[in-house]
């Protein structure tokens, strides 16, 4: 029976999920953690050290080394890679890889006796890749928006106003500050299209899902926008790959993977997409109605939309969905790494963290944290600073509850523009294993929350995309609902229901949180009155 492989190149790890479509079984679920397995690349949590807190780059060679490593791992676990009919993938969104003209030939003639990282090193025109955590391009965002007539115009055209981490502003910064390297750049890939190019042995397209995260694609026409390219950098058109549907077949897998890792030469290489569009499929969101919250390195809140519905206040994005619809998404940078900071400062294990949540009460006795350990995307905070209201830094339970209530309140507040009345939330990503966190999510959103068997929704979504695309290419297309059936149902018994008294407390808490946010970020009035009102609901 044919197997399908989904690979997810994320911030902290590379994951692989292999599925058997016939028996609806996940046969492999495996990850390579960058810091643990490839420390020689000098990254921390998958990011290169930087003196400037707004700069976040990673090493494309690290991702290549992880790709060779994960296939070695799978074979040593007895997985027969020759049974894989098609492979698709998922990349952390927005990150970009800069290649010289010699990349075309190098990709075509990969030598199976030499590791990928070693032979592709010479093709990089820029040794590092800016990733989604980078917030160093505010000036470029302002310049691009000004050229287009304002942030709203850019949002209407591309699905998002200019965001610092988006690829267009990143390219503009590179083109202006490193002119010679830009001149030597022949092709600019996203993480997704770069990894797909390596697997296919030729330049792969950028799909509409990930292309929408660049501030370069016309979201309705799904084509490069001439106005955006012009406002971004000179000579950009020729440096970008073509755009394509997310189910496009790039070609057969490169002979490198056949000779070195035992793939079949018939294996199809499918276009990759961003991690969030892949996760949408991995949690079975093929129709509007439900939302998913992914608690990974970033926390994301997303759902399907038949038509683009755009946030004009800069709170979120519209991307293409792999089904051909659209998806709306909000990304919070202070996700897992921020929870880890609090956990570490309080010297707790995850069990201890959960215990602290169980032993403290909704509303946190009126203590509030604004958890900007890192620059934040929504709301926009460029200079990281943790703000505490009526909360001492030494209060363990208060800080643990403070960070989670802040993250959940921020999601509830900043997702209002989507206009979705959320009754069911699908939770995924590493921290979705934590039921105490999910209880706060359920209470804050007044919604049922469900967990999934496979926490790696992006890699699973990629495997399902591979299956869908392969069947279509073989003129044996299967509808999406049939492709995802049996893989993406949440665990029924995992339902976390909202507690009504806590839901009431959180209505007042959200007002207090909003007031603290306005006070800290916009010089708004003292939030003491909002706190009084919360304390009166706490009784
Ligand atoms: P990525 O975005 O890199 O794919 P994952 O979705 O794999 O990340 O999530 C990894 C994160 O999950 C880790 O950084 C860790 O903070 C978090 N995590 C793992 N177990 C728990 C837990 N029990 N409670 C809270 N967070 C957890
Ligand atoms: C989405 C975003 C992150 C990355 C990394 O816009 O920036 O979710 O995709 O996971």
Coordinates of C-alpha atoms and ligand atoms in Angstrom, one line a residue:
X1 CA 0.0 0.0 0.0
X2 CA 1.4 3.4 -0.8
X3 CA 2.5 5.6 2.1
X4 CA 2.6 9.4 2.2
X5 CA 5.2 11.5 3.9
X6 CA 4.8 15.0 5.5
X7 CA 7.9 16.8 6.6
X8 CA 7.7 19.9 8.8
X9 CA 10.7 22.3 9.0
X10 CA 9.8 24.3 12.0
X11 CA 11.6 26.7 14.3
X12 CA 13.0 24.3 16.8
X13 CA 12.8 20.9 15.0
X14 CA 12.3 18.9 11.8
X15 CA 9.4 16.4 12.0
X16 CA 8.2 13.6 9.8
X17 CA 4.8 11.9 9.8
X18 CA 4.2 9.0 7.5
X19 CA 0.6 7.9 6.8
X20 CA -1.1 4.8 5.3
X21 CA -4.1 6.2 3.5
X22 CA -5.7 2.8 3.0
X23 CA -5.8 1.8 6.7
X24 CA -6.0 5.4 7.9
X25 CA -3.0 4.8 10.2
X26 CA -0.1 7.1 11.2
X27 CA 2.8 4.7 10.8
X28 CA 5.6 7.1 11.8
X29 CA 5.8 10.3 13.9
X30 CA 9.3 11.4 14.5
X31 CA 11.3 14.6 15.2
X32 CA 14.9 15.8 15.1
X33 CA 15.3 18.6 17.7
X34 CA 17.9 21.1 16.4
X35 CA 19.5 22.2 19.7
X36 CA 19.8 18.6 20.9
X37 CA 20.8 16.8 17.8
X38 CA 22.7 19.4 15.8
X39 CA 24.4 21.7 18.5
X40 CA 27.3 22.3 16.1
X41 CA 25.2 24.9 14.3
X42 CA 25.2 27.1 17.5
X43 CA 21.5 27.8 17.6
X44 CA 19.4 28.3 20.6
X45 CA 15.8 27.1 20.2
X46 CA 16.7 26.9 16.5
X47 CA 17.7 30.6 16.3
X48 CA 21.3 32.0 15.8
X49 CA 22.5 34.2 18.7
X50 CA 22.1 37.9 18.0
X51 CA 23.1 41.0 20.0
X52 CA 20.1 42.9 18.6
X53 CA 16.9 41.5 20.2
X54 CA 14.9 42.4 17.0
X55 CA 17.1 40.3 14.7
X56 CA 16.3 36.5 14.4
X57 CA 18.0 34.4 11.8
X58 CA 18.6 30.7 11.4
X59 CA 21.0 28.6 9.3
X60 CA 19.6 27.0 6.2
X61 CA 22.4 24.4 6.4
X62 CA 21.0 23.3 9.8
X63 CA 17.7 22.5 8.1
X64 CA 19.5 20.5 5.4
X65 CA 21.6 18.6 7.9
X66 CA 18.3 17.8 9.8
X67 CA 16.8 16.5 6.5
X68 CA 19.6 14.0 6.0
X69 CA 19.4 13.1 9.7
X70 CA 15.7 12.4 9.8
X71 CA 15.8 10.0 6.8
X72 CA 18.7 8.2 8.4
X73 CA 16.7 8.0 11.6
X74 CA 13.6 6.6 9.8
X75 CA 15.6 4.0 8.0
X76 CA 17.3 2.9 11.2
X77 CA 13.8 2.6 12.8
X78 CA 13.0 0.1 10.0
X79 CA 10.8 2.5 7.8
X80 CA 10.8 1.4 4.2
X81 CA 11.1 4.8 2.4
X82 CA 10.8 3.1 -1.0
X83 CA 7.0 2.7 -0.2
X84 CA 6.5 6.4 -0.1
X85 CA 4.4 7.5 -3.1
X86 CA 4.6 11.2 -2.5
X87 CA 6.2 13.7 -0.1
X88 CA 5.0 17.2 0.8
X89 CA 6.1 19.5 3.5
X90 CA 5.5 22.4 5.8
X91 CA 7.9 25.3 6.6
X92 CA 7.9 27.9 9.3
X93 CA 6.3 30.8 7.5
X94 CA 7.9 34.0 6.2
X95 CA 11.6 32.9 6.6
X96 CA 13.7 33.3 3.4
X97 CA 16.7 31.7 1.8
X98 CA 18.9 33.5 -0.7
X99 CA 20.6 31.5 -3.5
X100 CA 23.2 32.2 -6.2
X101 CA 22.7 31.3 -9.8
X102 CA 24.9 28.1 -9.3
X103 CA 22.0 26.7 -7.2
X104 CA 20.1 25.6 -10.3
X105 CA 22.9 23.2 -11.4
X106 CA 23.8 22.2 -7.8
X107 CA 20.2 21.1 -7.1
X108 CA 20.1 19.2 -10.4
X109 CA 23.3 17.3 -9.8
X110 CA 23.3 16.5 -6.0
X111 CA 26.0 13.9 -5.2
X112 CA 24.5 11.2 -3.0
X113 CA 27.9 10.5 -1.3
X114 CA 28.1 14.0 0.1
X115 CA 25.7 15.4 2.7
X116 CA 23.3 18.1 1.5
X117 CA 24.6 20.8 3.8
X118 CA 28.2 20.4 2.6
X119 CA 27.3 20.5 -1.1
X120 CA 24.7 23.3 -1.0
X121 CA 26.8 25.6 1.3
X122 CA 28.4 27.2 -1.8
X123 CA 25.0 28.1 -3.3
X124 CA 24.0 30.5 -0.5
X125 CA 24.3 34.2 -1.4
X126 CA 23.4 35.1 2.2
X127 CA 24.7 32.7 4.8
X128 CA 21.7 33.0 7.1
X129 CA 18.0 33.1 6.8
X130 CA 15.8 35.7 8.5
X131 CA 12.9 33.9 10.2
X132 CA 9.4 34.8 11.4
X133 CA 10.7 35.9 14.8
X134 CA 12.6 38.8 13.3
X135 CA 11.1 42.2 13.9
X136 CA 14.0 44.4 12.7
X137 CA 12.3 45.9 9.6
X138 CA 9.8 48.5 10.9
X139 CA 11.5 51.2 8.7
X140 CA 11.1 49.1 5.6
X141 CA 7.4 48.3 6.4
X142 CA 6.8 52.1 6.7
X143 CA 8.5 52.8 3.4
X144 CA 6.6 50.1 1.6
X145 CA 3.3 51.2 3.1
X146 CA 4.0 54.8 2.2
X147 CA 4.7 53.8 -1.4
X148 CA 1.3 52.0 -1.7
X149 CA -0.7 54.8 0.0
X150 CA -0.9 53.3 3.5
X151 CA -1.3 50.2 5.6
X152 CA -4.9 49.6 4.7
X153 CA -4.1 49.6 1.0
X154 CA -1.4 47.0 1.5
X155 CA -3.8 44.9 3.6
X156 CA -6.5 45.1 1.0
X157 CA -4.0 44.1 -1.7
X158 CA -2.0 41.4 0.0
X159 CA -4.2 40.2 2.9
X160 CA -2.0 41.8 5.6
X161 CA -0.6 45.2 6.2
X162 CA 3.2 45.2 6.3
X163 CA 4.6 43.1 9.2
X164 CA 8.2 43.1 10.2
X165 CA 8.6 39.3 9.7
X166 CA 7.0 39.2 6.3
X167 CA 9.4 38.4 3.5
X168 CA 8.9 41.6 1.4
X169 CA 10.1 43.9 4.1
X170 CA 12.9 41.5 4.9
X171 CA 14.0 41.4 1.3
X172 CA 13.9 45.3 1.2
X173 CA 16.2 45.5 4.2
X174 CA 18.7 43.0 2.6
X175 CA 18.6 44.7 -0.8
X176 CA 19.4 48.0 0.8
X177 CA 21.9 47.1 3.5
X178 CA 23.8 44.3 1.6
X179 CA 23.7 45.5 -2.0
X180 CA 26.5 43.2 -3.2
X181 CA 25.0 40.1 -1.8
X182 CA 21.6 41.1 -3.2
X183 CA 23.2 41.5 -6.6
X184 CA 24.7 38.0 -6.3
X185 CA 21.2 36.6 -5.4
X186 CA 19.5 34.8 -8.3
X187 CA 16.6 33.2 -6.4
X188 CA 14.8 34.0 -3.1
X189 CA 12.9 31.1 -1.6
X190 CA 10.7 30.7 1.4
X191 CA 11.7 27.9 3.9
X192 CA 8.9 25.9 2.3
X193 CA 9.9 26.3 -1.3
X194 CA 13.6 25.9 -0.5
X195 CA 13.1 22.6 1.2
X196 CA 10.8 21.5 -1.7
X197 CA 13.5 22.5 -4.2
X198 CA 16.1 20.3 -2.5
X199 CA 13.7 17.3 -2.5
X200 CA 12.8 17.8 -6.1
X201 CA 16.3 18.7 -7.3
X202 CA 15.0 21.9 -9.0
X203 CA 13.5 25.2 -8.1
X204 CA 10.1 24.6 -6.6
X205 CA 7.2 27.1 -6.7
X206 CA 5.9 29.0 -3.7
X207 CA 2.3 28.0 -3.0
X208 CA -0.5 30.5 -2.4
X209 CA -0.7 29.7 1.3
X210 CA 2.9 30.6 2.1
X211 CA 3.1 33.2 -0.7
X212 CA 0.4 35.3 1.1
X213 CA 2.9 35.7 4.0
X214 CA 5.3 37.9 2.0
X215 CA 3.4 41.2 1.4
X216 CA 4.2 40.5 -2.3
X217 CA 1.2 38.5 -3.6
X218 CA -2.1 39.9 -4.7
X219 CA -4.4 37.9 -2.4
X220 CA -7.4 37.8 -4.7
X221 CA -5.6 37.2 -8.0
X222 CA -3.0 34.9 -6.4
X223 CA -0.3 36.4 -8.5
X224 CA 2.8 38.5 -7.7
X225 CA 1.7 42.2 -7.3
X226 CA 3.7 44.4 -9.6
X227 CA 3.1 47.4 -7.3
X228 CA 4.3 45.5 -4.2
X229 CA 7.4 44.2 -6.0
X230 CA 8.2 47.7 -7.2
X231 CA 7.9 49.1 -3.7
X232 CA 10.0 46.4 -2.2
X233 CA 13.3 46.0 -4.1
X234 CA 14.8 46.5 -7.6
X235 CA 14.9 43.5 -9.9
X236 CA 12.7 41.4 -7.6
X237 CA 10.4 39.7 -10.1
X238 CA 13.2 37.6 -11.7
X239 CA 14.5 36.5 -8.3
X240 CA 11.2 35.0 -7.1
X241 CA 10.0 31.5 -7.9
X242 CA 6.6 31.1 -9.7
X243 CA 3.5 30.9 -7.6
X244 CA 1.4 27.7 -7.7
X245 CA -1.5 25.9 -6.1
X246 CA -0.5 24.1 -3.0
X247 CA -1.2 20.7 -4.5
X248 CA 1.1 21.1 -7.5
X249 CA 3.5 18.3 -8.3
X250 CA 7.0 19.7 -8.6
X251 CA 8.4 16.5 -10.1
X252 CA 9.8 13.2 -9.1
X253 CA 12.0 13.1 -6.0
X254 CA 15.7 14.0 -6.7
X255 CA 18.0 10.9 -7.5
X256 CA 20.0 12.0 -4.4
X257 CA 17.2 10.7 -2.1
X258 CA 16.8 7.6 -4.1
X259 CA 20.5 6.7 -3.9
X260 CA 21.3 7.9 -0.4
X261 CA 18.1 7.3 1.5
X262 CA 16.3 4.5 -0.4
X263 CA 13.3 6.4 -1.8
X264 CA 11.6 5.1 -5.0
X265 CA 12.5 7.0 -8.1
X266 CA 8.7 7.2 -8.7
X267 CA 8.1 9.2 -5.5
X268 CA 6.4 12.5 -6.3
X269 CA 7.7 15.7 -4.8
X270 CA 4.7 18.0 -4.0
X271 CA 4.9 21.8 -3.4
X272 CA 5.4 22.7 0.3
X273 CA 3.3 25.2 2.1
X274 CA 3.6 27.2 5.4
X275 CA 3.1 25.5 8.7
X276 CA -0.2 27.2 9.4
X277 CA -1.9 26.3 6.1
X278 CA -0.6 22.7 6.7
X279 CA -2.0 22.7 10.2
X280 CA -5.4 23.7 8.9
X281 CA -5.5 20.4 7.0
X282 CA -3.8 18.5 9.9
X283 CA -6.7 19.4 12.2
X284 CA -9.3 18.7 9.4
X285 CA -10.5 22.4 9.0
X286 CA -11.6 22.1 5.4
X287 CA -14.8 24.1 6.0
X288 CA -15.6 27.3 8.0
X289 CA -17.1 27.1 11.5
X290 CA -14.4 26.1 13.9
X291 CA -11.1 27.6 14.9
X292 CA -7.8 26.1 15.8
X293 CA -5.3 27.4 18.4
X294 CA -1.8 26.1 17.9
X295 CA 0.5 26.4 20.9
X296 CA 3.8 25.9 19.2
X297 CA 6.9 28.1 19.3
X298 CA 4.4 30.8 18.2
X299 CA 0.8 30.7 19.3
X300 CA -1.5 31.0 16.4
X301 CA -5.3 31.3 16.1
X302 CA -6.8 30.4 12.8
X303 CA -9.8 29.2 10.8
X304 CA -11.1 28.7 7.2
X305 CA -12.9 31.5 5.2
X306 CA -14.5 31.1 1.8
X307 CA -13.6 34.8 1.0
X308 CA -10.8 37.0 2.2
X309 CA -12.0 39.0 5.3
X310 CA -9.2 41.4 6.1
X311 CA -8.0 43.0 9.4
X312 CA -7.5 46.7 8.7
X313 CA -6.2 47.3 12.3
X314 CA -3.1 45.1 11.7
X315 CA -4.2 42.3 14.0
X316 CA -4.0 39.4 11.6
X317 CA -3.6 38.0 8.1
X318 CA -5.4 36.3 5.3
X319 CA -3.5 33.4 3.7
X320 CA -4.5 30.9 1.0
X321 CA -5.8 27.6 2.3
X322 CA -4.5 24.3 0.7
X323 CA -8.2 23.5 -0.3
X324 CA -8.2 26.6 -2.5
X325 CA -10.2 28.7 0.1
X326 CA -8.7 31.3 2.4
X327 CA -7.7 31.2 6.0
X328 CA -7.5 33.9 8.6
X329 CA -4.7 33.9 11.2
X330 CA -3.3 35.8 14.1
X331 CA 0.2 35.1 15.3
X332 CA 1.5 35.8 18.8
X333 CA 5.3 35.6 19.1
X334 CA 5.3 35.2 22.8
X335 CA 4.1 31.5 22.8
X336 CA 6.0 28.5 24.1
X337 CA 9.4 30.2 24.6
X338 CA 7.6 32.7 26.9
X339 CA 5.9 30.0 28.9
X340 CA 9.3 28.3 29.2
X341 CA 10.8 31.5 30.5
X342 CA 8.3 31.7 33.3
X343 CA 8.6 28.0 34.0
X344 CA 12.4 28.4 34.2
X345 CA 12.3 31.5 36.4
X346 CA 10.0 29.7 38.8
X347 CA 12.2 26.6 38.7
X348 CA 9.3 24.3 37.8
X349 CA 8.9 21.2 35.6
X350 CA 5.8 21.2 33.3
X351 CA 4.1 19.1 36.0
X352 CA 4.9 21.8 38.6
X353 CA 3.7 24.4 36.2
X354 CA 0.4 22.6 35.8
X355 CA 0.1 22.2 39.6
X356 CA 0.6 25.9 40.0
X357 CA -2.3 26.5 37.6
X358 CA -4.5 24.0 39.6
X359 CA -3.7 25.8 42.8
X360 CA -4.5 29.3 41.7
X361 CA -7.9 30.7 40.7
X362 CA -9.4 32.3 37.6
X363 CA -8.8 36.0 37.6
X364 CA -5.5 35.6 39.5
X365 CA -6.8 37.8 42.3
X366 CA -6.5 40.8 40.0
X367 CA -2.8 40.2 39.2
X368 CA -1.9 40.8 35.5
X369 CA 1.1 40.1 33.4
X370 CA 1.8 41.6 30.0
X371 CA 4.2 38.9 28.9
X372 CA 6.4 40.6 26.3
X373 CA 9.5 38.6 26.9
X374 CA 10.2 38.9 23.2
X375 CA 9.1 41.6 20.7
X376 CA 5.4 40.9 20.1
X377 CA 3.5 40.8 16.8
X378 CA -0.1 41.3 18.1
X379 CA -0.3 43.8 19.7
X380 CA 2.8 45.4 18.1
X381 CA 5.6 45.7 20.7
X382 CA 9.0 46.2 19.2
X383 CA 10.9 46.7 22.5
X384 CA 10.4 43.6 24.7
X385 CA 9.5 44.3 28.3
X386 CA 7.5 42.3 30.8
X387 CA 5.0 44.5 32.6
X388 CA 3.4 43.3 35.9
X389 CA 0.3 44.9 37.4
X390 CA -0.3 44.1 41.1
X391 CA 2.0 41.0 40.5
X392 CA 5.4 40.5 42.2
X393 CA 8.1 38.9 40.1
X394 CA 8.7 36.4 43.0
X395 CA 5.0 35.2 43.1
X396 CA 5.3 31.7 41.5
X397 CA 1.6 30.8 41.2
X398 CA 0.8 34.4 40.2
X399 CA 3.3 34.5 37.4
X400 CA 2.4 31.0 36.1
X401 CA -1.3 31.9 36.0
X402 CA -0.5 35.4 34.8
X403 CA 1.3 34.3 31.7
X404 CA -1.4 31.8 30.6
X405 CA -4.3 34.2 31.3
X406 CA -2.5 36.9 29.4
X407 CA -1.9 34.8 26.4
X408 CA -5.5 33.5 26.3
X409 CA -7.0 36.9 27.0
X410 CA -4.9 38.5 24.3
X411 CA -6.1 35.8 21.8
X412 CA -9.8 36.4 22.7
X413 CA -9.4 40.2 22.5
X414 CA -7.4 40.4 19.3
X415 CA -9.5 37.8 17.4
X416 CA -12.7 39.8 17.5
X417 CA -12.1 41.2 14.0
X418 CA -12.6 37.8 12.6
X419 CA -16.3 37.9 13.7
X420 CA -16.4 34.2 14.6
X421 CA -18.5 33.1 17.5
X422 CA -16.3 30.3 18.7
X423 CA -18.1 27.3 20.2
X424 CA -15.4 24.7 19.5
X425 CA -11.7 25.1 19.5
X426 CA -9.2 22.6 18.2
X427 CA -6.0 22.8 20.1
X428 CA -2.7 21.6 18.7
X429 CA 1.1 22.2 19.1
X430 CA 3.4 21.1 21.8
X431 CA 1.7 22.9 24.7
X432 CA -1.7 21.5 23.8
X433 CA -0.7 18.4 25.8
X434 CA -1.2 20.6 28.9
X435 CA -4.9 20.2 30.0
X436 CA -4.6 23.0 32.7
X437 CA -3.7 25.4 29.9
X438 CA -6.6 24.1 27.8
X439 CA -9.0 24.7 30.7
X440 CA -8.0 28.4 30.8
X441 CA -8.5 28.5 27.0
X442 CA -12.0 27.0 27.3
X443 CA -13.0 29.4 30.1
X444 CA -11.5 32.5 28.4
X445 CA -13.3 31.7 25.0
X446 CA -16.4 30.1 26.6
X447 CA -15.9 27.2 24.1
X448 CA -15.3 23.5 24.2
X449 CA -11.6 22.6 23.5
X450 CA -10.4 19.3 22.0
X451 CA -7.0 17.7 21.7
X452 CA -5.7 15.5 18.9
X453 CA -3.9 12.2 18.7
X454 CA -1.2 13.6 16.6
X455 CA 0.1 16.8 18.1
X456 CA 2.1 17.5 15.0
X457 CA -0.7 18.9 12.9
X458 CA 1.6 20.7 10.4
X459 CA 3.5 17.5 9.5
X460 CA 0.3 15.4 9.4
X461 CA -1.3 18.1 7.2
X462 CA 1.6 17.9 4.8
X463 CA 1.3 14.1 4.6
X464 CA -2.4 14.5 3.8
X465 CA -1.6 17.1 1.2
X466 CA 0.8 14.7 -0.4
X467 CA -1.9 12.1 -0.5
X468 CA -4.5 14.5 -2.0
X469 CA -2.0 15.8 -4.6
X470 CA -0.8 12.3 -5.6
X471 CA -4.3 11.0 -6.1
X472 CA -5.1 14.0 -8.2
X473 CA -1.9 13.6 -10.3
X474 CA -2.9 9.9 -10.9
X475 CA -6.4 11.1 -12.1
X476 CA -8.0 9.4 -9.1
X477 CA -8.9 12.5 -7.1
X478 CA -10.3 12.0 -3.6
X479 CA -12.4 14.8 -2.0
X480 CA -10.7 16.5 0.9
X481 CA -13.3 15.3 3.4
X482 CA -12.4 11.7 2.4
X483 CA -8.7 12.4 2.6
X484 CA -8.8 13.7 6.1
X485 CA -11.4 11.2 7.5
X486 CA -10.0 9.0 10.1
X487 CA -6.8 11.1 10.6
X488 CA -8.0 14.5 11.9
X489 CA -11.0 13.8 14.2
X490 CA -10.2 15.3 17.6
X491 CA -10.2 12.9 20.6
X492 CA -13.8 12.9 21.7
X493 CA -13.0 12.1 25.4
X494 CA -10.4 15.0 25.4
X495 CA -13.2 17.6 25.5
X496 CA -12.4 20.4 28.0
X497 CA -15.6 22.3 28.9
X498 CA -15.8 25.9 30.1
X499 CA -16.8 26.4 33.8
X500 CA -19.5 29.0 33.9
X501 CA -18.3 30.9 37.0
X502 CA -14.8 31.2 35.4
X503 CA -16.3 32.4 32.1
X504 CA -18.0 35.3 34.1
X505 CA -14.7 36.2 35.8
X506 CA -12.9 36.2 32.5
X507 CA -15.4 38.7 31.0
X508 CA -14.3 41.2 33.6
X509 CA -10.7 40.0 33.3
X510 CA -10.6 40.7 29.6
X511 CA -11.7 44.3 30.3
X512 CA -8.9 44.6 32.9
X513 CA -6.4 43.1 30.5
X514 CA -7.4 45.5 27.7
X515 CA -7.0 48.4 30.2
X516 CA -3.5 47.3 31.2
X517 CA -2.5 46.9 27.6
X518 CA -3.8 50.4 26.7
X519 CA -2.0 51.8 29.8
X520 CA 1.3 50.1 29.0
X521 CA 1.4 50.5 25.2
X522 CA -0.7 53.6 24.5
X523 CA -0.4 55.7 27.7
X524 CA -4.1 54.9 28.5
X525 CA -5.7 55.7 32.0
X526 CA -4.8 53.8 35.2
X527 CA -6.4 50.3 35.0
X528 CA -7.3 50.4 38.8
X529 CA -11.0 50.9 38.1
X530 CA -11.2 47.9 35.8
X531 CA -9.4 45.9 38.5
X532 CA -12.0 47.0 41.1
X533 CA -14.7 45.6 38.8
X534 CA -12.9 42.3 38.4
X535 CA -12.4 42.0 42.2
X536 CA -16.1 42.6 42.7
X537 CA -16.9 39.6 40.4
X538 CA -14.4 37.5 42.4
X539 CA -16.4 38.2 45.5
Ligands
LIG1 P1 7.2 24.1 16.9 O1 6.5 25.4 16.7 O2 8.7 24.3 16.9 O3 6.7 23.0 16.0 P2 5.9 22.4 19.0 O4 4.5 22.6 18.5 O5 6.6 21.1 18.8 O6 6.8 23.6 18.4 O7 6.0 22.8 20.5 C1 7.1 22.8 21.3 C2 6.9 23.4 22.6 O8 5.9 22.7 23.4 C3 8.1 23.4 23.5 O9 8.9 24.6 23.2 C4 7.5 23.4 24.9 O10 7.6 24.7 25.4 C5 6.1 23.1 24.7 N1 5.6 22.0 25.6 C6 5.9 20.7 25.6 N2 5.2 20.1 26.6 C7 4.5 21.0 27.3 C8 3.6 21.0 28.5 N3 3.4 19.8 29.1 N4 3.1 22.1 28.9 C9 3.3 23.3 28.2 N5 4.1 23.3 27.1 C10 4.7 22.2 26.7
LIG2 C1 2.6 32.9 11.2 C2 4.0 32.9 11.9 C3 4.4 31.7 12.7 C4 5.4 30.9 11.9 C5 6.2 29.9 12.7 O1 2.3 34.1 10.6 O2 4.7 33.9 11.8 O3 3.3 31.0 13.1 O4 4.7 30.3 10.8 O5 5.5 28.9 13.2

